[in-house]
Amino acid sequence: MNLNTLNDFRHAMYRCFGNGKDALFNLVDALASETQAHSFPELSFSPFFERTWASLYEALEDGQINAERLREVCVQFAPLPTAGQVVFLGVDTSNLYRPEAETAADRILVPIANLPKNVHAACPGWVISSVVLLPQQAGQGTFVLDTARVKSTERATEVAARQLRAVVAGLVARGLCPIILGDRWYACAPFLARMTDVDARCLLRVKSNRVFYRRAPARLPAQLGASRKDGDRFQCKDESSHGTPDATWEGVDAKGARVEVRCWNHLHLRTARWVEISVIQIIRHGASGKARDPKVSWFVWKGDEPAPLAEVSPLYRLRYSHEHGYRFDKQELLWDIPRLSTPERTARWTQVVACAHNQLVLARPLLEGCYRPWETRHTVLTLSQVRRAMPTLLRQLGTPARPPQPRGKAPGRAKGFQPKPRTRHPVIRKTSKTKQKSKKAVSA
């Protein structure tokens, strides 16, 4: 990475913006450098935002961002290895809560995370799905490749599969071998069925109560009736259904504790029989057994090559960087702070946050971190430390955005003007297909 590459990325990003591109680009620079802003209007105090505070909202209201071109730019400038090597992609969703925004359309009930045990609550809001490039070293920061809002008429797995199909195509064209890491919500039949034509391998976590099936046995010559569609049952928490594993591995982890890995091949889900997967069990004898440190974990492997049993546990640990990326975006880049009135503006703001995030990742090798007195200098440079030193680099690079053109003071509202109240939108409650069928049957 050099200064010219970062400058090319900035100009390519600027060409992805349509209406309001100058204000949008100023907003990206302000977000990537203004560490004193704790609210959305305070970003206008940044010396790199050359406009007034009202232009912040106008940029998200009237601005346009070409999502497909922006995804191509992110894939092109991502810090990727050389051709023929493996890259790791993380896919996940994050919630933006809007409990009191009655005029905001298409809000759905989303679960509230990090609650005490046995406490479950939901809140109206929007769901954002993102695909990121995972670093192979902890603390290096993720690189956002694509973001999309999950509409009330869609499922998160459907949106994720559509994003991954586009991202993987760009990576395979560059000679790379992607491996997709996902949480247990993605180890389902709809997602696996949509990933059959995607040239990537998948390592997905699985709940311990999931049920799989082996291949259906061959039909006997004297058998009556229809042939069996599924073979013997395989349930993760039922040891009597496991049988002899097809492959095993035993070793030690980084702390010297014993680790056992077992793998069963040629399994499938009942609603996606044509998708063959491998189920992997990892037993960590040095784990505490708590919810965040289980002794037994289950995974699904989908790919043309056999699962690398010795590398499953350290590979899946790379996915945790995705959570740290979400935390940085919300705590430092104010992702969930603006109270925007439409989901389209929120999706546009998410793309702006992703651009600022990626710019910090690309600028990391070019800067010396700005450390606080209590911060150590013996760890990897964090994105927060890069953000503090970013103004020096931005002054050196300049900006492709055009300077503002003041047009004087607005005339204001006409005398006697009566604004119309905005339309109130109800919260949309998603139901499963089974519940929808039962409701139709009752109504019939």
Tab-separated table of C-alpha atoms in Angstrom:
chain	number	residue	atom	x	y	z
A	1	MET	CA	0.000	0.000	0.000
A	2	ASN	CA	1.298	3.437	-0.952
A	3	LEU	CA	-0.038	6.968	-1.134
A	4	ASN	CA	-0.961	6.682	-4.814
A	5	THR	CA	-3.110	3.596	-4.176
A	6	LEU	CA	-5.037	5.374	-1.422
A	7	ASN	CA	-5.490	8.399	-3.664
A	8	ASP	CA	-6.799	6.164	-6.486
A	9	PHE	CA	-9.261	4.584	-4.058
A	10	ARG	CA	-10.542	8.005	-3.026
A	11	HIS	CA	-11.097	9.107	-6.617
A	12	ALA	CA	-12.765	5.798	-7.518
A	13	MET	CA	-15.017	6.153	-4.489
A	14	TYR	CA	-15.887	9.719	-5.534
A	15	ARG	CA	-16.977	8.458	-8.958
A	16	CYS	CA	-19.470	6.108	-7.241
A	17	PHE	CA	-21.394	9.093	-5.916
A	18	GLY	CA	-24.146	10.724	-7.973
A	19	ASN	CA	-26.217	13.693	-6.837
A	20	GLY	CA	-24.634	15.444	-3.874
A	21	LYS	CA	-21.295	13.733	-4.486
A	22	ASP	CA	-19.261	16.647	-3.147
A	23	ALA	CA	-21.149	16.784	0.141
A	24	LEU	CA	-21.064	12.986	0.430
A	25	PHE	CA	-17.308	12.891	-0.098
A	26	ASN	CA	-16.776	15.687	2.441
A	27	LEU	CA	-18.890	13.661	4.860
A	28	VAL	CA	-16.661	10.594	4.381
A	29	ASP	CA	-13.530	12.640	5.102
A	30	ALA	CA	-15.121	14.297	8.124
A	31	LEU	CA	-16.205	10.948	9.518
A	32	ALA	CA	-12.740	9.448	9.007
A	33	SER	CA	-10.930	12.292	10.817
A	34	GLU	CA	-13.192	14.150	13.269
A	35	THR	CA	-12.660	12.373	16.589
A	36	GLN	CA	-14.373	15.062	18.686
A	37	ALA	CA	-17.796	14.629	17.072
A	38	HIS	CA	-20.267	12.839	19.343
A	39	SER	CA	-23.375	13.614	17.300
A	40	PHE	CA	-24.201	13.778	13.620
A	41	PRO	CA	-24.360	17.623	13.271
A	42	GLU	CA	-20.971	17.974	14.982
A	43	LEU	CA	-19.325	16.402	11.932
A	44	SER	CA	-19.795	19.778	10.239
A	45	PHE	CA	-17.125	21.188	12.603
A	46	SER	CA	-14.503	19.156	10.754
A	47	PRO	CA	-12.197	21.286	8.559
A	48	PHE	CA	-12.686	18.685	5.808
A	49	PHE	CA	-16.426	19.328	5.641
A	50	GLU	CA	-16.470	22.561	3.680
A	51	ARG	CA	-20.217	23.089	3.910
A	52	THR	CA	-22.724	24.058	6.593
A	53	TRP	CA	-24.335	21.587	8.950
A	54	ALA	CA	-27.547	21.487	6.902
A	55	SER	CA	-25.624	19.925	4.009
A	56	LEU	CA	-25.067	16.816	6.145
A	57	TYR	CA	-28.759	15.981	5.994
A	58	GLU	CA	-29.140	17.155	2.395
A	59	ALA	CA	-26.316	14.823	1.316
A	60	LEU	CA	-28.174	11.824	2.717
A	61	GLU	CA	-31.568	13.073	1.533
A	62	ASP	CA	-30.748	14.017	-2.069
A	63	GLY	CA	-27.447	12.170	-2.591
A	64	GLN	CA	-27.050	9.042	-4.676
A	65	ILE	CA	-24.564	6.184	-4.328
A	66	ASN	CA	-24.121	3.486	-6.955
A	67	ALA	CA	-24.018	0.396	-4.726
A	68	GLU	CA	-22.836	-2.000	-7.438
A	69	ARG	CA	-19.975	0.236	-8.529
A	70	LEU	CA	-18.985	0.880	-4.917
A	71	ARG	CA	-18.838	-2.870	-4.297
A	72	GLU	CA	-16.574	-3.316	-7.334
A	73	VAL	CA	-14.299	-0.530	-6.074
A	74	CYS	CA	-14.064	-2.092	-2.612
A	75	VAL	CA	-13.181	-5.492	-4.076
A	76	GLN	CA	-10.612	-3.882	-6.390
A	77	PHE	CA	-8.775	-1.965	-3.639
A	78	ALA	CA	-9.184	-4.456	-0.790
A	79	PRO	CA	-5.932	-5.624	0.853
A	80	LEU	CA	-5.985	-9.031	-0.798
A	81	PRO	CA	-3.212	-11.642	-1.000
A	82	THR	CA	-1.666	-12.806	-4.236
A	83	ALA	CA	-3.539	-15.024	-6.697
A	84	GLY	CA	-3.992	-18.644	-5.682
A	85	GLN	CA	-4.228	-17.979	-1.953
A	86	VAL	CA	-7.210	-18.218	0.374
A	87	VAL	CA	-9.252	-15.235	1.562
A	88	PHE	CA	-11.766	-15.302	4.378
A	89	LEU	CA	-15.129	-13.565	4.102
A	90	GLY	CA	-17.412	-12.848	7.013
A	91	VAL	CA	-21.162	-12.428	6.605
A	92	ASP	CA	-23.406	-11.177	9.385
A	93	THR	CA	-26.159	-8.700	10.245
A	94	SER	CA	-26.375	-5.830	12.708
A	95	ASN	CA	-29.461	-4.038	14.001
A	96	LEU	CA	-30.163	-0.305	14.061
A	97	TYR	CA	-32.877	0.243	16.663
A	98	ARG	CA	-35.594	2.860	16.046
A	99	PRO	CA	-38.261	2.224	18.709
A	100	GLU	CA	-40.046	5.608	18.522
A	101	ALA	CA	-39.711	6.411	14.803
A	102	GLU	CA	-43.383	6.018	13.906
A	103	THR	CA	-42.941	7.908	10.629
A	104	ALA	CA	-40.102	5.610	9.471
A	105	ALA	CA	-41.272	2.977	7.015
A	106	ASP	CA	-40.473	-0.734	6.869
A	107	ARG	CA	-39.364	-1.199	10.469
A	108	ILE	CA	-39.369	-4.774	11.714
A	109	LEU	CA	-39.093	-6.318	15.160
A	110	VAL	CA	-35.465	-7.274	15.777
A	111	PRO	CA	-34.035	-8.929	18.903
A	112	ILE	CA	-32.035	-6.901	21.397
A	113	ALA	CA	-28.578	-8.372	21.897
A	114	ASN	CA	-26.406	-8.724	25.017
A	115	LEU	CA	-29.250	-9.139	27.494
A	116	PRO	CA	-28.989	-11.200	30.693
A	117	LYS	CA	-29.645	-14.917	30.523
A	118	ASN	CA	-33.296	-15.929	30.043
A	119	VAL	CA	-34.223	-12.342	29.128
A	120	HIS	CA	-35.602	-11.931	25.633
A	121	ALA	CA	-36.786	-8.648	24.117
A	122	ALA	CA	-37.399	-7.187	20.672
A	123	CYS	CA	-37.349	-3.640	19.384
A	124	PRO	CA	-38.463	-1.999	16.105
A	125	GLY	CA	-35.600	-1.167	13.791
A	126	TRP	CA	-33.729	-1.964	10.613
A	127	VAL	CA	-31.361	-4.842	9.837
A	128	ILE	CA	-28.154	-4.304	7.853
A	129	SER	CA	-26.347	-7.213	6.213
A	130	SER	CA	-22.654	-6.850	5.424
A	131	VAL	CA	-19.908	-8.893	3.797
A	132	VAL	CA	-16.383	-8.111	4.993
A	133	LEU	CA	-12.853	-9.260	4.330
A	134	LEU	CA	-11.589	-10.816	7.568
A	135	PRO	CA	-8.001	-10.160	8.655
A	136	GLN	CA	-5.772	-13.134	9.394
A	137	GLN	CA	-4.286	-11.348	12.396
A	138	ALA	CA	-6.443	-10.138	15.269
A	139	GLY	CA	-6.758	-6.377	15.611
A	140	GLN	CA	-6.056	-5.471	11.996
A	141	GLY	CA	-9.648	-4.503	11.270
A	142	THR	CA	-12.132	-5.755	8.708
A	143	PHE	CA	-12.515	-4.335	5.204
A	144	VAL	CA	-16.158	-3.825	4.189
A	145	LEU	CA	-16.922	-5.230	0.738
A	146	ASP	CA	-20.697	-4.779	0.559
A	147	THR	CA	-23.630	-3.600	2.694
A	148	ALA	CA	-27.366	-3.939	2.136
A	149	ARG	CA	-30.515	-3.404	4.166
A	150	VAL	CA	-32.700	-6.427	4.812
A	151	LYS	CA	-36.235	-5.438	3.819
A	152	SER	CA	-39.326	-6.716	5.595
A	153	THR	CA	-40.142	-8.856	2.545
A	154	GLU	CA	-36.719	-10.558	2.571
A	155	ARG	CA	-34.747	-12.887	4.769
A	156	ALA	CA	-31.241	-12.139	5.962
A	157	THR	CA	-30.005	-15.374	4.372
A	158	GLU	CA	-31.472	-14.360	1.020
A	159	VAL	CA	-29.771	-10.961	1.091
A	160	ALA	CA	-26.471	-12.490	2.248
A	161	ALA	CA	-26.480	-15.052	-0.572
A	162	ARG	CA	-27.097	-12.319	-3.136
A	163	GLN	CA	-24.240	-10.236	-1.728
A	164	LEU	CA	-21.836	-13.162	-1.594
A	165	ARG	CA	-22.594	-14.202	-5.153
A	166	ALA	CA	-21.481	-10.778	-6.412
A	167	VAL	CA	-18.461	-10.456	-4.111
A	168	VAL	CA	-17.151	-13.987	-4.693
A	169	ALA	CA	-17.383	-13.531	-8.461
A	170	GLY	CA	-15.025	-10.552	-8.231
A	171	LEU	CA	-12.577	-12.408	-5.985
A	172	VAL	CA	-12.531	-15.570	-8.119
A	173	ALA	CA	-11.841	-13.439	-11.194
A	174	ARG	CA	-8.653	-12.330	-9.437
A	175	GLY	CA	-7.572	-15.941	-8.845
A	176	LEU	CA	-8.449	-16.130	-5.131
A	177	CYS	CA	-10.131	-18.942	-3.175
A	178	PRO	CA	-12.782	-17.568	-0.800
A	179	ILE	CA	-13.900	-19.283	2.408
A	180	ILE	CA	-17.115	-17.929	3.939
A	181	LEU	CA	-17.418	-17.873	7.730
A	182	GLY	CA	-20.885	-17.423	9.212
A	183	ASP	CA	-22.772	-17.750	12.455
A	184	ARG	CA	-25.331	-20.448	13.177
A	185	TRP	CA	-28.187	-18.494	11.575
A	186	TYR	CA	-26.680	-19.196	8.145
A	187	ALA	CA	-26.422	-22.970	8.560
A	188	CYS	CA	-29.920	-23.433	7.160
A	189	ALA	CA	-31.360	-24.999	4.030
A	190	PRO	CA	-32.344	-21.729	2.241
A	191	PHE	CA	-28.838	-20.287	2.535
A	192	LEU	CA	-27.025	-23.496	1.610
A	193	ALA	CA	-29.332	-24.035	-1.370
A	194	ARG	CA	-28.605	-20.533	-2.689
A	195	MET	CA	-24.860	-21.078	-2.276
A	196	THR	CA	-24.672	-24.160	-4.494
A	197	ASP	CA	-23.675	-22.146	-7.574
A	198	VAL	CA	-21.208	-19.905	-5.684
A	199	ASP	CA	-17.554	-20.855	-6.137
A	200	ALA	CA	-16.643	-20.689	-2.461
A	201	ARG	CA	-16.344	-22.953	0.560
A	202	CYS	CA	-18.459	-22.361	3.662
A	203	LEU	CA	-17.694	-22.937	7.345
A	204	LEU	CA	-20.821	-22.252	9.380
A	205	ARG	CA	-21.582	-22.761	13.029
A	206	VAL	CA	-24.520	-25.031	13.935
A	207	LYS	CA	-26.842	-25.280	16.916
A	208	SER	CA	-26.494	-28.418	18.993
A	209	ASN	CA	-30.115	-29.437	18.377
A	210	ARG	CA	-29.915	-29.487	14.567
A	211	VAL	CA	-30.948	-32.646	12.750
A	212	PHE	CA	-29.342	-33.906	9.541
A	213	TYR	CA	-29.879	-37.001	7.428
A	214	ARG	CA	-27.631	-39.450	5.659
A	215	ARG	CA	-28.032	-40.586	2.075
A	216	ALA	CA	-31.163	-42.565	1.303
A	217	PRO	CA	-30.527	-46.323	1.050
A	218	ALA	CA	-30.810	-48.078	-2.287
A	219	ARG	CA	-34.211	-49.446	-3.186
A	220	LEU	CA	-34.588	-53.171	-2.672
A	221	PRO	CA	-35.872	-55.318	-5.587
A	222	ALA	CA	-38.941	-56.532	-3.656
A	223	GLN	CA	-39.668	-53.251	-1.925
A	224	LEU	CA	-43.234	-51.924	-2.104
A	225	GLY	CA	-44.252	-48.292	-2.050
A	226	ALA	CA	-42.187	-45.191	-2.614
A	227	SER	CA	-38.438	-45.124	-2.120
A	228	ARG	CA	-36.987	-43.496	0.958
A	229	LYS	CA	-35.934	-39.904	0.405
A	230	ASP	CA	-33.707	-39.662	3.479
A	231	GLY	CA	-31.380	-42.044	5.232
A	232	ASP	CA	-30.725	-42.469	8.936
A	233	ARG	CA	-31.190	-39.512	11.237
A	234	PHE	CA	-28.193	-37.583	12.600
A	235	GLN	CA	-28.809	-35.247	15.528
A	236	CYS	CA	-25.902	-33.355	16.997
A	237	LYS	CA	-26.851	-33.773	20.667
A	238	ASP	CA	-27.888	-37.430	20.288
A	239	GLU	CA	-24.713	-39.505	20.386
A	240	SER	CA	-26.583	-42.692	19.528
A	241	SER	CA	-27.328	-41.303	16.043
A	242	HIS	CA	-23.743	-40.350	15.214
A	243	GLY	CA	-22.155	-43.650	14.283
A	244	THR	CA	-18.514	-43.934	13.296
A	245	PRO	CA	-17.029	-40.634	12.029
A	246	ASP	CA	-15.549	-40.540	8.529
A	247	ALA	CA	-12.481	-38.574	9.635
A	248	THR	CA	-10.901	-37.601	12.953
A	249	TRP	CA	-8.067	-35.405	14.210
A	250	GLU	CA	-6.573	-34.905	17.626
A	251	GLY	CA	-4.124	-32.271	18.796
A	252	VAL	CA	-3.617	-29.394	21.233
A	253	ASP	CA	-4.682	-25.766	21.136
A	254	ALA	CA	-2.590	-22.646	21.793
A	255	LYS	CA	-2.831	-23.239	25.566
A	256	GLY	CA	-1.729	-26.858	25.344
A	257	ALA	CA	-5.175	-28.346	26.041
A	258	ARG	CA	-6.310	-31.429	24.120
A	259	VAL	CA	-8.681	-30.909	21.167
A	260	GLU	CA	-10.650	-33.638	19.375
A	261	VAL	CA	-12.252	-33.102	15.962
A	262	ARG	CA	-14.658	-35.522	14.296
A	263	CYS	CA	-16.264	-35.256	10.878
A	264	TRP	CA	-19.222	-36.995	9.222
A	265	ASN	CA	-19.527	-36.603	5.435
A	266	HIS	CA	-22.400	-36.939	2.946
A	267	LEU	CA	-25.128	-35.480	5.169
A	268	HIS	CA	-27.945	-33.150	4.161
A	269	LEU	CA	-30.911	-31.202	5.445
A	270	ARG	CA	-34.374	-32.536	4.704
A	271	THR	CA	-35.483	-29.413	2.785
A	272	ALA	CA	-32.263	-29.303	0.705
A	273	ARG	CA	-31.443	-32.926	-0.061
A	274	TRP	CA	-29.362	-32.069	-3.118
A	275	VAL	CA	-26.816	-30.111	-1.036
A	276	GLU	CA	-24.285	-32.451	0.558
A	277	ILE	CA	-22.446	-31.130	3.593
A	278	SER	CA	-20.043	-32.328	6.254
A	279	VAL	CA	-20.861	-31.990	9.963
A	280	ILE	CA	-17.904	-31.344	12.276
A	281	GLN	CA	-17.739	-31.766	16.048
A	282	ILE	CA	-15.002	-30.048	18.053
A	283	ILE	CA	-14.359	-31.105	21.661
A	284	ARG	CA	-12.105	-28.709	23.585
A	285	HIS	CA	-11.046	-30.300	26.857
A	286	GLY	CA	-9.559	-27.054	28.136
A	287	ALA	CA	-12.768	-25.001	27.746
A	288	SER	CA	-14.717	-23.755	30.759
A	289	GLY	CA	-18.035	-25.083	29.493
A	290	LYS	CA	-19.821	-21.726	29.698
A	291	ALA	CA	-22.056	-20.331	26.961
A	292	ARG	CA	-19.236	-18.217	25.489
A	293	ASP	CA	-16.630	-20.961	25.939
A	294	PRO	CA	-18.350	-24.296	25.186
A	295	LYS	CA	-16.549	-27.602	25.373
A	296	VAL	CA	-18.438	-29.030	22.386
A	297	SER	CA	-19.076	-27.021	19.216
A	298	TRP	CA	-20.695	-28.025	15.933
A	299	PHE	CA	-19.960	-26.756	12.447
A	300	VAL	CA	-21.048	-27.355	8.865
A	301	TRP	CA	-18.537	-27.511	6.025
A	302	LYS	CA	-19.641	-27.126	2.412
A	303	GLY	CA	-17.056	-27.405	-0.331
A	304	ASP	CA	-15.522	-29.552	-3.015
A	305	GLU	CA	-12.471	-30.318	-0.886
A	306	PRO	CA	-12.471	-32.187	2.451
A	307	ALA	CA	-12.730	-30.085	5.568
A	308	PRO	CA	-9.340	-29.093	7.076
A	309	LEU	CA	-10.039	-30.603	10.504
A	310	ALA	CA	-6.870	-29.299	12.135
A	311	GLU	CA	-7.695	-25.727	11.100
A	312	VAL	CA	-11.449	-25.511	11.730
A	313	SER	CA	-11.235	-23.983	15.199
A	314	PRO	CA	-8.580	-21.308	14.428
A	315	LEU	CA	-10.257	-20.500	11.109
A	316	TYR	CA	-13.652	-19.871	12.644
A	317	ARG	CA	-12.042	-17.691	15.305
A	318	LEU	CA	-11.295	-15.178	12.538
A	319	ARG	CA	-15.029	-14.423	12.339
A	320	TYR	CA	-14.933	-12.589	15.672
A	321	SER	CA	-13.183	-9.674	13.947
A	322	HIS	CA	-16.509	-8.973	12.244
A	323	GLU	CA	-18.071	-8.216	15.632
A	324	HIS	CA	-15.218	-5.875	16.511
A	325	GLY	CA	-15.755	-4.075	13.190
A	326	TYR	CA	-19.408	-3.491	14.062
A	327	ARG	CA	-18.394	-2.165	17.460
A	328	PHE	CA	-15.914	0.276	15.937
A	329	ASP	CA	-18.497	1.551	13.449
A	330	LYS	CA	-21.063	2.177	16.185
A	331	GLN	CA	-18.801	3.549	18.896
A	332	GLU	CA	-16.337	5.564	16.817
A	333	LEU	CA	-17.963	6.215	13.430
A	334	LEU	CA	-21.429	7.078	14.874
A	335	TRP	CA	-23.174	4.474	12.727
A	336	ASP	CA	-26.267	4.175	14.945
A	337	ILE	CA	-26.337	7.812	16.142
A	338	PRO	CA	-28.210	9.715	13.347
A	339	ARG	CA	-31.998	9.456	13.560
A	340	LEU	CA	-32.754	9.472	9.841
A	341	SER	CA	-36.379	9.391	8.766
A	342	THR	CA	-36.314	6.858	5.918
A	343	PRO	CA	-34.658	3.468	5.424
A	344	GLU	CA	-33.126	4.689	2.147
A	345	ARG	CA	-31.218	7.441	3.955
A	346	THR	CA	-30.103	4.975	6.598
A	347	ALA	CA	-28.775	2.627	3.893
A	348	ARG	CA	-26.951	5.573	2.310
A	349	TRP	CA	-25.458	6.543	5.669
A	350	THR	CA	-24.312	2.924	6.136
A	351	GLN	CA	-22.443	3.105	2.827
A	352	VAL	CA	-20.775	6.360	3.934
A	353	VAL	CA	-19.661	4.702	7.181
A	354	ALA	CA	-18.277	1.758	5.186
A	355	CYS	CA	-16.286	4.132	2.940
A	356	ALA	CA	-14.769	5.879	5.955
A	357	HIS	CA	-13.997	2.529	7.582
A	358	ASN	CA	-12.221	1.218	4.460
A	359	GLN	CA	-10.260	4.429	4.070
A	360	LEU	CA	-8.859	3.998	7.581
A	361	VAL	CA	-7.849	0.400	6.824
A	362	LEU	CA	-5.997	1.432	3.670
A	363	ALA	CA	-4.328	4.368	5.438
A	364	ARG	CA	-3.003	2.245	8.323
A	365	PRO	CA	0.385	1.354	6.692
A	366	LEU	CA	0.951	5.010	5.739
A	367	LEU	CA	0.576	6.563	9.194
A	368	GLU	CA	2.196	6.521	12.578
A	369	GLY	CA	-0.485	6.042	15.181
A	370	CYS	CA	-1.586	8.807	17.504
A	371	TYR	CA	-1.399	7.164	20.931
A	372	ARG	CA	-3.008	8.123	24.204
A	373	PRO	CA	-0.713	8.112	27.269
A	374	TRP	CA	-2.262	4.882	28.573
A	375	GLU	CA	-2.092	2.990	25.253
A	376	THR	CA	0.677	0.498	24.512
A	377	ARG	CA	2.840	0.754	21.412
A	378	HIS	CA	3.586	-2.958	21.220
A	379	THR	CA	0.314	-4.048	19.583
A	380	VAL	CA	-1.122	-3.713	16.115
A	381	LEU	CA	-2.141	-0.164	15.221
A	382	THR	CA	-5.866	0.166	15.857
A	383	LEU	CA	-8.282	2.002	13.577
A	384	SER	CA	-9.012	4.510	16.353
A	385	GLN	CA	-5.321	5.452	16.482
A	386	VAL	CA	-5.255	5.736	12.692
A	387	ARG	CA	-8.318	8.005	12.798
A	388	ARG	CA	-6.604	10.426	15.167
A	389	ALA	CA	-3.667	10.807	12.757
A	390	MET	CA	-5.849	10.974	9.633
A	391	PRO	CA	-6.043	14.816	9.273
A	392	THR	CA	-2.341	15.035	8.388
A	393	LEU	CA	-2.744	12.526	5.567
A	394	LEU	CA	-5.944	14.128	4.224
A	395	ARG	CA	-4.262	17.540	3.941
A	396	GLN	CA	-1.507	15.899	1.923
A	397	LEU	CA	-3.914	14.060	-0.391
A	398	GLY	CA	-6.369	16.863	-1.061
A	399	THR	CA	-9.920	16.200	-2.157
A	400	PRO	CA	-11.613	15.616	-5.537
A	401	ALA	CA	-14.774	17.308	-4.226
A	402	ARG	CA	-15.566	20.743	-5.632
A	403	PRO	CA	-15.728	23.718	-3.258
A	404	PRO	CA	-19.197	24.851	-2.162
A	405	GLN	CA	-21.127	27.551	-3.994
A	406	PRO	CA	-23.055	29.679	-1.463
A	407	ARG	CA	-26.460	30.723	-2.740
A	408	GLY	CA	-27.461	33.174	-0.037
A	409	LYS	CA	-30.107	32.865	2.610
A	410	ALA	CA	-33.191	30.785	1.915
A	411	PRO	CA	-36.486	32.734	1.759
A	412	GLY	CA	-38.110	30.434	4.299
A	413	ARG	CA	-41.664	29.225	4.442
A	414	ALA	CA	-44.482	31.295	3.005
A	415	LYS	CA	-46.805	33.085	5.361
A	416	GLY	CA	-49.644	30.866	6.470
A	417	PHE	CA	-47.933	27.654	5.418
A	418	GLN	CA	-49.323	24.613	7.217
A	419	PRO	CA	-47.074	21.538	7.064
A	420	LYS	CA	-48.810	18.205	6.596
A	421	PRO	CA	-48.198	15.572	9.254
A	422	ARG	CA	-46.088	12.662	8.139
A	423	THR	CA	-47.618	9.264	7.586
A	424	ARG	CA	-47.321	6.852	10.481
A	425	HIS	CA	-46.109	3.347	9.629
A	426	PRO	CA	-46.804	0.264	11.773
A	427	VAL	CA	-44.096	-2.101	12.890
A	428	ILE	CA	-43.912	-5.185	10.654
A	429	ARG	CA	-43.831	-8.494	12.475
A	430	LYS	CA	-42.244	-11.255	10.463
A	431	THR	CA	-43.707	-14.741	10.723
A	432	SER	CA	-42.339	-18.038	9.526
A	433	LYS	CA	-43.785	-19.833	6.519
A	434	THR	CA	-45.256	-22.530	8.794
A	435	LYS	CA	-47.224	-19.943	10.766
A	436	GLN	CA	-48.383	-18.248	7.576
A	437	LYS	CA	-49.721	-21.576	6.221
A	438	SER	CA	-51.525	-22.319	9.482
A	439	LYS	CA	-53.180	-18.884	9.434
A	440	LYS	CA	-54.392	-19.410	5.877
A	441	ALA	CA	-55.770	-22.810	6.778
A	442	VAL	CA	-57.678	-21.380	9.763
A	443	SER	CA	-59.097	-18.524	7.707
A	444	ALA	CA	-60.198	-20.941	4.971
